[in-house]
mmCIF file of C-alpha atoms and ligand atoms in Angstrom:
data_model
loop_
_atom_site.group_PDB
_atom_site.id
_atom_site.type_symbol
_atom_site.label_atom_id
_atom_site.label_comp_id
_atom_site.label_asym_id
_atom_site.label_seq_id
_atom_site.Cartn_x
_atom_site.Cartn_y
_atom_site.Cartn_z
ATOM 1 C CA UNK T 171 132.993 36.160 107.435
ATOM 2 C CA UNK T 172 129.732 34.568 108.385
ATOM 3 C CA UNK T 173 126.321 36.215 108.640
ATOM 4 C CA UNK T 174 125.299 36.133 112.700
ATOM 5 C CA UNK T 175 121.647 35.003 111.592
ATOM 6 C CA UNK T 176 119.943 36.751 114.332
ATOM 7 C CA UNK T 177 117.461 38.657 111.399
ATOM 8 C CA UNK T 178 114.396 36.876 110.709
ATOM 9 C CA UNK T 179 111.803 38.969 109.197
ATOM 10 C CA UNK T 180 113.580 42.465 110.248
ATOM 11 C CA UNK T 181 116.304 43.603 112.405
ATOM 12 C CA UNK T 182 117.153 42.296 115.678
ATOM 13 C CA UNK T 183 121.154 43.330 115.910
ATOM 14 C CA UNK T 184 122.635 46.049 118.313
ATOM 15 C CA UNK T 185 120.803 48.975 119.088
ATOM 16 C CA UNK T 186 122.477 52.147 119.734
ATOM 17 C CA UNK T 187 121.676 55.064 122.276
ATOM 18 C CA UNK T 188 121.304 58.186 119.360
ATOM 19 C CA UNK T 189 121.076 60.992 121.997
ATOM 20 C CA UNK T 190 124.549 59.792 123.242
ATOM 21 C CA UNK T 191 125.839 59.449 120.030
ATOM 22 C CA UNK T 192 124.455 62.286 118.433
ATOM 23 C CA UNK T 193 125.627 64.619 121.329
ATOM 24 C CA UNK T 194 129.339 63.153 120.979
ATOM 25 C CA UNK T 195 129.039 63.574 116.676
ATOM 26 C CA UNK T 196 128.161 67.442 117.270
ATOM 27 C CA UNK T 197 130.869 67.726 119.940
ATOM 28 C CA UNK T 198 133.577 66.103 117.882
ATOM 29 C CA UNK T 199 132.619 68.125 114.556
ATOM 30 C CA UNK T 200 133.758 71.739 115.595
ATOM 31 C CA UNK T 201 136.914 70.807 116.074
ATOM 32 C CA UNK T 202 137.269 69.975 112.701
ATOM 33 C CA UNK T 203 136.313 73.000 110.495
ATOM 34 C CA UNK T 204 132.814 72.151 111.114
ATOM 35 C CA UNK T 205 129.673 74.205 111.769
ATOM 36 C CA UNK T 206 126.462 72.840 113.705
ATOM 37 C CA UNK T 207 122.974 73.678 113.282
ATOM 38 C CA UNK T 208 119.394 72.121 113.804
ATOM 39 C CA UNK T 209 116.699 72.301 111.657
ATOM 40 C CA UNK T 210 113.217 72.635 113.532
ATOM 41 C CA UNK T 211 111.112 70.103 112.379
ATOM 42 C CA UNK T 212 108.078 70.493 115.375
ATOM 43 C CA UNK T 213 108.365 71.750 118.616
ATOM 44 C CA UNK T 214 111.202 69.257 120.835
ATOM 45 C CA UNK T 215 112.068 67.476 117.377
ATOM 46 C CA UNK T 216 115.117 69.251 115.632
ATOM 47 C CA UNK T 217 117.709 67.851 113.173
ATOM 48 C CA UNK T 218 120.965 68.144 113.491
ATOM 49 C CA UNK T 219 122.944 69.032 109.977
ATOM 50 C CA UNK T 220 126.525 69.843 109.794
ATOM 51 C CA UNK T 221 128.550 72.029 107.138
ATOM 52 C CA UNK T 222 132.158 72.897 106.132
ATOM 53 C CA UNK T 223 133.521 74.791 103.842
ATOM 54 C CA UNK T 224 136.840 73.880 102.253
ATOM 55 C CA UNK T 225 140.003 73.896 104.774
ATOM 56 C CA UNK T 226 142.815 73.821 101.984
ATOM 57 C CA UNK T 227 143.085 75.864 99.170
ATOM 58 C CA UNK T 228 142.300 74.433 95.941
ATOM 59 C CA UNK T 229 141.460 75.399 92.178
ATOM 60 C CA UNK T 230 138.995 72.675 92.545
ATOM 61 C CA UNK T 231 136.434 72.528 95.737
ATOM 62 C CA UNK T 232 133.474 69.411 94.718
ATOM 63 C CA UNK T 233 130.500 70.021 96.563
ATOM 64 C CA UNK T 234 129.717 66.808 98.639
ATOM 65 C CA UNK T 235 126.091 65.708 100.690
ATOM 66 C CA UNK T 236 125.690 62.589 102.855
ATOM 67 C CA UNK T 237 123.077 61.808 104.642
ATOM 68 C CA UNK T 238 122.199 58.998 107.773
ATOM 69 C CA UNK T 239 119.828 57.516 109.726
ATOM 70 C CA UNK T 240 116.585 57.601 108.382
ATOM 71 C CA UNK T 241 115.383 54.342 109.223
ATOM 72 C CA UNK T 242 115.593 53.812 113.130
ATOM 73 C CA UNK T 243 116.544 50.424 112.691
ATOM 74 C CA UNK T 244 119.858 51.118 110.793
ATOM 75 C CA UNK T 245 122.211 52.145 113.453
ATOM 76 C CA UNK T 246 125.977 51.653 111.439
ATOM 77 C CA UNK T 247 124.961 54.485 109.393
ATOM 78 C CA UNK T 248 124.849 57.208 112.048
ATOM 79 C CA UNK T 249 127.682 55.622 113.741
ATOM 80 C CA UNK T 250 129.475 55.588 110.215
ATOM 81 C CA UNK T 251 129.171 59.573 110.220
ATOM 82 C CA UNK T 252 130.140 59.554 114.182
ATOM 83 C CA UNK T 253 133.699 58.021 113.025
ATOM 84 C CA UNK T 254 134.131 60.418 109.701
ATOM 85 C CA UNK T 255 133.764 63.167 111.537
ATOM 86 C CA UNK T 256 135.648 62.424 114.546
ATOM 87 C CA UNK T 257 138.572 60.815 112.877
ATOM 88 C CA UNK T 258 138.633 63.632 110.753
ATOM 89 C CA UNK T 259 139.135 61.519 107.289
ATOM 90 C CA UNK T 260 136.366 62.945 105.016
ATOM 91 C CA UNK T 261 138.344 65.331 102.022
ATOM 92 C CA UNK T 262 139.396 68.604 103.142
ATOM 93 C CA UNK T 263 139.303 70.006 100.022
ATOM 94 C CA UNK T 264 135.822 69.836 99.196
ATOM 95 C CA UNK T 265 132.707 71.304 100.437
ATOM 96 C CA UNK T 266 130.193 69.408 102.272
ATOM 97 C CA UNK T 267 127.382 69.369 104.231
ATOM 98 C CA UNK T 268 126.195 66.191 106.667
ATOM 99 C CA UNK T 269 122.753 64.908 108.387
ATOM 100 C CA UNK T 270 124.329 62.643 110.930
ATOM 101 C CA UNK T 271 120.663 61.796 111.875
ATOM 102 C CA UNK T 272 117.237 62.451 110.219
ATOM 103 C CA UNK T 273 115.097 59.916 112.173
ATOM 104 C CA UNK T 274 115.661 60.828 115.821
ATOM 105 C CA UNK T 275 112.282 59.495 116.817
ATOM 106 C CA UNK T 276 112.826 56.026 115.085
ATOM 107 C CA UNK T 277 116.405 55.373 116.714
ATOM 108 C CA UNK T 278 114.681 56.174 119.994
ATOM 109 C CA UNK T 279 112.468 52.934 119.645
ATOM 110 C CA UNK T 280 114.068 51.270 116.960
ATOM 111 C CA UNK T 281 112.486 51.250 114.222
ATOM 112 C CA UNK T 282 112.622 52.013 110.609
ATOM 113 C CA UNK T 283 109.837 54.560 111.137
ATOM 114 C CA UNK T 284 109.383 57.765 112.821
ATOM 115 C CA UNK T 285 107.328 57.708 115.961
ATOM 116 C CA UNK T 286 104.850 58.988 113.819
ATOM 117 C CA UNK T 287 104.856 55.858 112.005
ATOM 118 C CA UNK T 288 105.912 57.594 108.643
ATOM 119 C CA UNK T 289 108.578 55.557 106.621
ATOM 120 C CA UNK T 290 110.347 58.983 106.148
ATOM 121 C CA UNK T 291 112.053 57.741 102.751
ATOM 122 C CA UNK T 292 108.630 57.903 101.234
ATOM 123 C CA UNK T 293 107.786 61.140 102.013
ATOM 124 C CA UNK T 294 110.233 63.114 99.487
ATOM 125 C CA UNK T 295 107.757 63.866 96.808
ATOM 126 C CA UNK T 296 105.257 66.114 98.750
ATOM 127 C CA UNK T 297 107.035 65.998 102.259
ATOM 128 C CA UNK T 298 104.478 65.548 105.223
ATOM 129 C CA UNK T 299 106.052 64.867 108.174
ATOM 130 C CA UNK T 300 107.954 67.473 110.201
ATOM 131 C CA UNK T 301 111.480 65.957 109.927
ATOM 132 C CA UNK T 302 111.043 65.981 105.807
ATOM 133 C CA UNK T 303 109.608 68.983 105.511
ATOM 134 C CA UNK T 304 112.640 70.481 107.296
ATOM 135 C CA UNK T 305 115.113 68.426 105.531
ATOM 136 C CA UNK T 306 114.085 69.963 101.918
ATOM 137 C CA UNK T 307 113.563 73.426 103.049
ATOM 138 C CA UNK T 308 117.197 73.353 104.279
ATOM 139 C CA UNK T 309 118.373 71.247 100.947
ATOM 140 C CA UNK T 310 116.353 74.373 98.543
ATOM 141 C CA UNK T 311 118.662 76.799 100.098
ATOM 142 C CA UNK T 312 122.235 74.959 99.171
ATOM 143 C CA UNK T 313 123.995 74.792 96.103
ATOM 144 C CA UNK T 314 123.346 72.207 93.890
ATOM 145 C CA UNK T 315 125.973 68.933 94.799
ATOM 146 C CA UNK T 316 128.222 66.951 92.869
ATOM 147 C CA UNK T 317 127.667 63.698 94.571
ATOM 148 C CA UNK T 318 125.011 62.914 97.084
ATOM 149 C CA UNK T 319 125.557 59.627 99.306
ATOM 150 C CA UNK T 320 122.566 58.215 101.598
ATOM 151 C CA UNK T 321 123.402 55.494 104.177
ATOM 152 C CA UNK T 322 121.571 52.928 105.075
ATOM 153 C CA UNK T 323 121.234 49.120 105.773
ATOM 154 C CA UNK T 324 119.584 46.133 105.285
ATOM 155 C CA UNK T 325 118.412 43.143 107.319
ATOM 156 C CA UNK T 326 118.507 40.535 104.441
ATOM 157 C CA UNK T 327 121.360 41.610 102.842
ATOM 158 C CA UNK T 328 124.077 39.169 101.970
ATOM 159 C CA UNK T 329 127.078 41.711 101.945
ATOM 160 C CA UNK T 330 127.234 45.085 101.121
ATOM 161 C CA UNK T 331 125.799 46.694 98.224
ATOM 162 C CA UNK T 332 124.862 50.180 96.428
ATOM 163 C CA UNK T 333 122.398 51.697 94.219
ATOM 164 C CA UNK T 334 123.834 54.470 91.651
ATOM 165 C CA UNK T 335 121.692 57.082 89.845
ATOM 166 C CA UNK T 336 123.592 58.605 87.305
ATOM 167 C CA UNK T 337 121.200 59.236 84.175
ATOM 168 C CA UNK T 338 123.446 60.967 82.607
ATOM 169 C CA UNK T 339 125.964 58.615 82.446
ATOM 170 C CA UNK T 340 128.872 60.156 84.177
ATOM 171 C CA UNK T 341 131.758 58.357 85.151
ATOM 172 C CA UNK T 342 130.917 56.070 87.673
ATOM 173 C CA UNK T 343 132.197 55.977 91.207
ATOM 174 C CA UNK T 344 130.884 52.753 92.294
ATOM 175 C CA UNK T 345 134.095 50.364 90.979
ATOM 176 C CA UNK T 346 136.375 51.852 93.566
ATOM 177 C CA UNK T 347 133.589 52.378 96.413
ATOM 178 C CA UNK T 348 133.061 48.575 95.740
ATOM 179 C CA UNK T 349 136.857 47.503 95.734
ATOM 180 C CA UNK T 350 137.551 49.905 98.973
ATOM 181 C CA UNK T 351 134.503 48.474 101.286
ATOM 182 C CA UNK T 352 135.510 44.824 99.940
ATOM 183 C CA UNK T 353 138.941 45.032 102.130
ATOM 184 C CA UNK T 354 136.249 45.574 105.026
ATOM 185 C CA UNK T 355 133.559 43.884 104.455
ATOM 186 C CA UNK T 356 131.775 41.096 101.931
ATOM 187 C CA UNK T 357 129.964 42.195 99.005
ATOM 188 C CA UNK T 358 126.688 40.781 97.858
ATOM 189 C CA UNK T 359 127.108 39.003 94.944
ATOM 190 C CA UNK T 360 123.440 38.119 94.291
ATOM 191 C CA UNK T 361 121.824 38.257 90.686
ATOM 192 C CA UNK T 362 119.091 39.832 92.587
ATOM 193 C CA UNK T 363 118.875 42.419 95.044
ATOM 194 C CA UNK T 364 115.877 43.637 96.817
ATOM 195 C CA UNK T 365 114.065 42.684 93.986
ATOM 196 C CA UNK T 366 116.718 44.203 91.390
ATOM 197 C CA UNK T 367 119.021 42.749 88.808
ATOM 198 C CA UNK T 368 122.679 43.304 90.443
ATOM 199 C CA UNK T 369 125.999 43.040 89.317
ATOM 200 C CA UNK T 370 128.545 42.774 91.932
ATOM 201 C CA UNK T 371 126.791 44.529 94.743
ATOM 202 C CA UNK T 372 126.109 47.660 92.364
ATOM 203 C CA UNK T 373 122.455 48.392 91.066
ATOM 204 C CA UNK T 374 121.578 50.627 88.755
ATOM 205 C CA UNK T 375 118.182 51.089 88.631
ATOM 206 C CA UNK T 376 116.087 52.424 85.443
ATOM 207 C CA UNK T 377 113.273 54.744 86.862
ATOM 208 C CA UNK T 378 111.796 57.462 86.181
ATOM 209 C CA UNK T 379 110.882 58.946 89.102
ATOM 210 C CA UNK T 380 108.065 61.171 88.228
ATOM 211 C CA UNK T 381 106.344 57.976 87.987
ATOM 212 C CA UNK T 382 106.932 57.030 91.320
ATOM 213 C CA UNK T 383 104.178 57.890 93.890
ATOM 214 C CA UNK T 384 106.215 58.216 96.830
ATOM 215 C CA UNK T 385 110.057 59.265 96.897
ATOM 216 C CA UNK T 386 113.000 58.548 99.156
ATOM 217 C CA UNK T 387 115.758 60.630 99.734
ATOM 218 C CA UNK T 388 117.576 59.485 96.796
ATOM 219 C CA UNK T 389 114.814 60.657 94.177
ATOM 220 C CA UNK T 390 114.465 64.059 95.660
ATOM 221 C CA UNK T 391 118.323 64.260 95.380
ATOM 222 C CA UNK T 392 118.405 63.468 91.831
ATOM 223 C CA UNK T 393 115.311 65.631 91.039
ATOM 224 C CA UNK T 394 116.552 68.795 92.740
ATOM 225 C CA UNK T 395 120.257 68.435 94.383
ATOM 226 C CA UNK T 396 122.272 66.365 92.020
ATOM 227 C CA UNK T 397 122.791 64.248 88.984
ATOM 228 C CA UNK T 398 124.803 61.563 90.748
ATOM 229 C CA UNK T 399 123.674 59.771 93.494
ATOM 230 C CA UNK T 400 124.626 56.526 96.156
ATOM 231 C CA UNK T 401 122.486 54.478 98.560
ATOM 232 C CA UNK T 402 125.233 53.079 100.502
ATOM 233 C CA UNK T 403 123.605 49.425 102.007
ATOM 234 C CA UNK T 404 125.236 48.026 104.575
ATOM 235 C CA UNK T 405 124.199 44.025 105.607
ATOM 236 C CA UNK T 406 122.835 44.202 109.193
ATOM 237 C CA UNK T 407 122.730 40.798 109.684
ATOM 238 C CA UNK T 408 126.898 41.428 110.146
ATOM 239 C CA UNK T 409 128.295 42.254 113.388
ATOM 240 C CA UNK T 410 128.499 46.210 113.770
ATOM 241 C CA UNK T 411 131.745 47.200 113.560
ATOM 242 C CA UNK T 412 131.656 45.894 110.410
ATOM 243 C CA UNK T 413 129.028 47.169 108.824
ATOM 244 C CA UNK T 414 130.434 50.841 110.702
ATOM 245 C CA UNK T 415 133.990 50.340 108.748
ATOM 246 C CA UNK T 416 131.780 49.408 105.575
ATOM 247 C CA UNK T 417 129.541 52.979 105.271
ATOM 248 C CA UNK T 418 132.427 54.877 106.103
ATOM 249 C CA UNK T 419 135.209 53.398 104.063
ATOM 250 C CA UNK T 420 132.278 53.515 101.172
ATOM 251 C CA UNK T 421 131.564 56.935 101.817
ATOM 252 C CA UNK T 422 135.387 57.474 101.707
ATOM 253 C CA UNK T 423 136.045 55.902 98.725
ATOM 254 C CA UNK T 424 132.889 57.495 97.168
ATOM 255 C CA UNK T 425 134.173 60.944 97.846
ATOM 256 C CA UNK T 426 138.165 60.394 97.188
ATOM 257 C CA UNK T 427 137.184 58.667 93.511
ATOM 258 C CA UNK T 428 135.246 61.486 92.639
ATOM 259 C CA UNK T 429 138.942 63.306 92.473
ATOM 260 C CA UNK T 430 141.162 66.116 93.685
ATOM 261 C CA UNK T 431 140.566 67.943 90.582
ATOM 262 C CA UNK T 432 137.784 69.368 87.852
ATOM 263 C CA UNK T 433 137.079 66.497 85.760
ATOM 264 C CA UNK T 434 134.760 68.409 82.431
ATOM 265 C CA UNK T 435 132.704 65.454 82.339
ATOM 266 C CA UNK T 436 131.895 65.885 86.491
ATOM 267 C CA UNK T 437 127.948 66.986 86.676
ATOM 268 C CA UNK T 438 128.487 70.367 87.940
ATOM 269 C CA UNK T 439 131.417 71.272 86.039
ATOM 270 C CA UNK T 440 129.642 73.007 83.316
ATOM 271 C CA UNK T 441 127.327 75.211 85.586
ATOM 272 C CA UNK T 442 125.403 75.427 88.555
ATOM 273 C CA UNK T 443 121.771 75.425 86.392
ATOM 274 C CA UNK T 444 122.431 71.493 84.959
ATOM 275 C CA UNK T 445 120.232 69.490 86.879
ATOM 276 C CA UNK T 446 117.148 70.429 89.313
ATOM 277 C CA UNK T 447 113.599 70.574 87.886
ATOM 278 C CA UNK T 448 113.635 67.387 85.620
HETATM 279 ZN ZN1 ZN E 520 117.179 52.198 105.040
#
């Protein structure tokens, strides 16, 4: 599969229309088990999240977050979440919760930022904007998760890659995530990364993030929500429906690996209290 070389210095691939898209997401999703609300971020800005509870019975219900569309410019992963939800094919026995979209404003003109000009995935550690602000007062009031996947893309990419957070060294999903988006799409098989040693598309990054002046998603996640985390990356520089097959098989194959049943050495399995004010 060949790269379409139409990135140079930033995206320039498809755009997509995110009140159309958004609009058919929330009208697919109740169908399926789902319930809709929006978060109100400022007056004419809300965010839509989405939440199910478990539609089979089982001893064993993991508690599962994703999250999309953050950066403007990175339209495969709301589309990603569009085809999960309307094909039905995340886990039914689990609970999970969804932001198909938390940068309305930037998919409006494109860009990785809000229209305030905020990168939103620096603004985790003492939220300013609106959208963020809303985002973690809705996150403080759910349970704690057992995995947490973000989605997102990137122009220079080679193939598709992740980043895993798992300080505590629980079994890793990112072998079979890997192996499942590689039927769909190529993986990056740089030494380097976005400035990061990588080993077959996976990086695990040592950080500490109370170091770290300004925190995406992910660190907030991992501070508060959950001892496992994914950046999913897909490689815009790919035609889109591949890079849409690659976020949602990944997201998938994130979720299935992560197993049908209590696994003792899971992060949550021991207790709700495990993780959140490190
Ligand atoms: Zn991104």
């Amino acid at each position: 599969m060949q790269r379409l070389g139409r990135n140079l210095n930033g995206y320039f691939g498809e755009k997509i229309p995110i009140d159309d898209l958004l609009r058919d997401t929330l009208n697919a999703a109740p169908q399926h088990g789902w319930t809709l609300s929006f978060l109100d971020a400022a007056p004419g800005l809300q965010l839509p999240v989405l939440s199910r509870p478990p539609l089979t019975s089982s001893t064993w219900s993991p508690r599962l977050y994703a999250s999309a569309g953050i950066h403007g410019d990175e339209p495969a992963g709301p589309l990603a979440i569009h085809r999960l939800i309307a094909d039905n094919t995340l886990p039914a026995h689990a609970w999970l919760w969804v932001c198909p979209c938390l940068n309305p404003t930037g998919f409006q003109r494109n860009s990785r930022e809000a229209a305030s000009g905020h990168d939103l995935n620096r603004d985790y550690r003492q939220p300013r904007t609106p959208e963020i602000r809303a985002h973690t007062a809705w996150l403080e009031g759910l349970p704690l998760f057992d995995v947490a996947l973000c989605l997102h893309e990137d122009w220079e990419a080679a193939g598709f890659y992740l980043y895993e957070l798992n300080p505590d060294g629980r079994p890793s999903l990112a072998p079979p995530t890997l192996q499942a988006v590689a039927e769909v799409c190529p993986i990056d098989q740089s030494p380097l990364i976005d400035g990061r040693e990588a080993r077959q598309g996976l990086i695990s990054p040592v950080l500490d993030p109370a170091n770290r002046p300004e925190w995406p998603e992910a660190f907030y996640l991992l501070q508060n929500k959950t001892r496992l985390s994914y950046t999913l990356e897909s490689p815009s520089d790919f035609p889109l429906e591949v890079r849409v097959q690659a976020l949602a098989t990944a997201t998938r194959a994130c979720f299935e690996a992560y197993g049908p049943s209590p696994n003792p050495s899971h992060p949550l399995s021991q207790g709700p209290t495990g993780t959140s004010t490190r």
